[in-house]
XYZ file of C-alpha atoms in Angstrom:
187
model
C 185.906 -3.485 158.164
C 182.911 -5.434 159.529
C 181.766 -4.263 163.114
C 182.459 -7.027 165.727
C 179.476 -6.802 168.101
C 178.901 -8.887 171.193
C 176.207 -11.624 170.851
C 176.586 -13.991 173.832
C 175.971 -17.514 172.659
C 175.550 -20.116 175.516
C 175.014 -23.947 175.696
C 172.917 -25.698 178.292
C 173.750 -29.204 179.537
C 170.471 -30.879 180.593
C 169.575 -33.786 182.587
C 168.816 -36.815 180.276
C 165.789 -37.995 182.286
C 164.252 -34.821 183.523
C 165.543 -32.326 180.820
C 166.242 -29.741 183.564
C 169.479 -27.505 182.930
C 172.332 -28.610 184.981
C 175.152 -26.519 183.549
C 175.485 -23.501 181.336
C 178.795 -22.618 179.437
C 179.632 -19.804 177.032
C 180.300 -21.218 173.446
C 183.833 -21.594 172.777
C 184.881 -19.593 169.622
C 187.735 -21.049 167.408
C 189.714 -19.298 164.999
C 188.308 -21.402 162.125
C 185.057 -20.291 162.890
C 186.270 -16.655 161.830
C 187.527 -18.055 158.830
C 184.301 -19.793 157.875
C 182.616 -16.452 158.406
C 184.831 -14.573 156.062
C 184.149 -17.183 153.402
C 180.516 -17.131 154.004
C 180.380 -13.151 153.803
C 182.348 -13.345 150.527
C 179.960 -15.943 148.979
C 176.964 -13.633 150.127
C 178.498 -10.574 148.606
C 179.367 -12.393 145.287
C 175.947 -13.697 145.096
C 174.418 -10.116 145.757
C 176.663 -8.789 142.845
C 175.600 -11.611 140.613
C 171.993 -11.388 140.936
C 171.906 -7.560 140.926
C 174.074 -7.815 137.630
C 171.504 -10.260 136.160
C 168.250 -8.793 137.645
C 168.922 -5.070 138.255
C 165.059 -4.468 139.040
C 164.256 -7.429 141.334
C 167.476 -8.817 143.056
C 166.907 -9.933 146.430
C 169.084 -8.059 148.556
C 169.557 -7.251 152.321
C 170.624 -3.686 153.506
C 171.518 -2.313 156.906
C 170.983 1.245 157.220
C 173.530 3.407 159.273
C 171.894 4.356 162.592
C 171.409 8.029 163.190
C 174.052 9.364 165.497
C 171.640 9.950 168.272
C 171.092 6.172 168.538
C 174.616 5.899 170.024
C 174.040 8.243 172.702
C 173.798 5.395 175.564
C 176.918 3.979 174.057
C 178.777 7.150 174.124
C 177.738 7.955 177.552
C 178.476 4.461 178.916
C 182.069 4.601 177.394
C 182.597 7.993 178.702
C 181.697 7.063 182.225
C 184.453 4.220 181.992
C 187.063 6.483 180.573
C 186.792 5.742 176.922
C 185.760 7.808 173.656
C 183.405 6.230 171.190
C 183.572 8.046 167.881
C 180.347 7.204 165.636
C 180.993 9.294 162.487
C 181.501 5.995 160.488
C 181.328 2.394 161.096
C 185.208 2.198 160.876
C 185.510 4.807 163.509
C 183.003 2.835 165.678
C 185.025 -0.325 165.096
C 188.210 1.379 166.019
C 186.739 3.021 169.104
C 185.333 -0.191 170.205
C 188.745 -2.219 169.725
C 190.307 0.603 171.730
C 187.886 0.539 174.497
C 189.529 -2.335 176.569
C 190.899 -2.542 180.110
C 192.739 -5.874 181.016
C 191.747 -5.185 184.666
C 187.947 -5.209 183.398
C 187.689 -8.052 180.918
C 183.882 -7.766 180.372
C 183.987 -4.140 179.877
C 184.647 -4.326 176.174
C 181.995 -7.015 175.856
C 179.526 -4.942 177.528
C 180.011 -1.923 175.294
C 179.763 -4.121 172.235
C 176.326 -5.196 173.580
C 175.233 -1.687 174.133
C 176.449 -0.828 170.522
C 174.260 -3.804 169.210
C 171.214 -2.217 170.729
C 172.014 1.046 168.834
C 171.642 -0.527 165.527
C 168.908 -0.212 163.058
C 167.383 -3.344 161.748
C 168.648 -5.090 158.549
C 165.897 -5.569 155.882
C 165.255 -7.435 152.566
C 164.344 -5.275 149.516
C 164.125 -5.684 145.827
C 166.899 -3.890 143.972
C 164.798 -1.731 141.670
C 162.820 -0.253 144.464
C 165.592 2.085 146.031
C 168.640 3.873 144.826
C 171.883 1.958 144.584
C 173.701 4.183 147.248
C 170.959 2.823 149.800
C 172.054 -0.824 149.369
C 174.832 -0.617 151.727
C 175.143 -3.029 154.610
C 176.417 -0.746 157.616
C 177.286 -3.530 159.933
C 179.275 -5.530 157.435
C 180.898 -2.536 155.787
C 179.867 -3.754 152.295
C 178.178 -1.870 149.439
C 175.952 -4.969 148.390
C 174.701 -7.895 150.317
C 172.344 -10.800 150.305
C 171.772 -14.254 152.104
C 173.034 -16.823 149.886
C 174.427 -19.095 152.615
C 171.576 -19.477 154.727
C 168.559 -20.907 152.715
C 167.108 -22.851 155.452
C 166.250 -19.674 157.444
C 164.125 -17.399 155.379
C 161.944 -17.587 152.247
C 163.960 -14.582 150.989
C 167.060 -16.705 151.104
C 165.255 -19.275 148.889
C 164.383 -16.491 146.512
C 168.262 -15.846 146.229
C 168.965 -19.326 145.315
C 166.278 -19.264 142.646
C 167.677 -16.204 141.171
C 171.378 -17.481 141.227
C 170.074 -20.818 139.692
C 168.560 -18.858 136.760
C 171.733 -16.798 136.330
C 173.758 -20.237 135.795
C 170.987 -21.748 133.611
C 170.286 -24.286 136.020
C 166.683 -23.290 136.253
C 164.005 -21.229 134.422
C 162.863 -18.142 135.574
C 159.315 -17.401 137.125
C 157.388 -14.363 136.025
C 156.498 -13.233 139.441
C 160.149 -13.794 140.675
C 161.406 -11.230 138.404
C 158.584 -8.714 139.012
C 160.019 -6.078 141.488
C 156.598 -5.143 142.707
C 155.701 -8.895 143.644
C 159.320 -9.341 145.012
C 158.788 -6.515 147.379
C 155.337 -7.740 148.889
């Protein structure tokens, strides 16, 4: 159910002496990478459910609000000009529309439409669970009702908080007063 959006990733080969770029290649995507992504998604969702169950007022979660329909105007217009209809009433309809917007004669058209769709999205944000209503927890891009980052603790301090909360839920660590205070967590 998650949206598949284009995010071009490239690799540079550089001269070992000058460090000047000498070649650029698109990153090769293997089927096993998708499997790892699915496992990471499952781990992140399970972690979110666990910390929310144990800390309903201060679980560090990540939500991705649904974009207003007007955000998709550039995408709908670009697709229409190329002969495709993009339906944006739900994330599922958007995903299905993007999947259908392919032309074997123009292999990069679908990638271009997905890049435009990426620019239509809202920013995902961290929040403390006790600060908003549960229906607003939803992650639009991943099509899941609750989400956090458990699998990337080296990227953001918020991810470290998730690890600390999880450690408390399995009695591997003691809690900190400020960690379970929703006002402190939201700062």
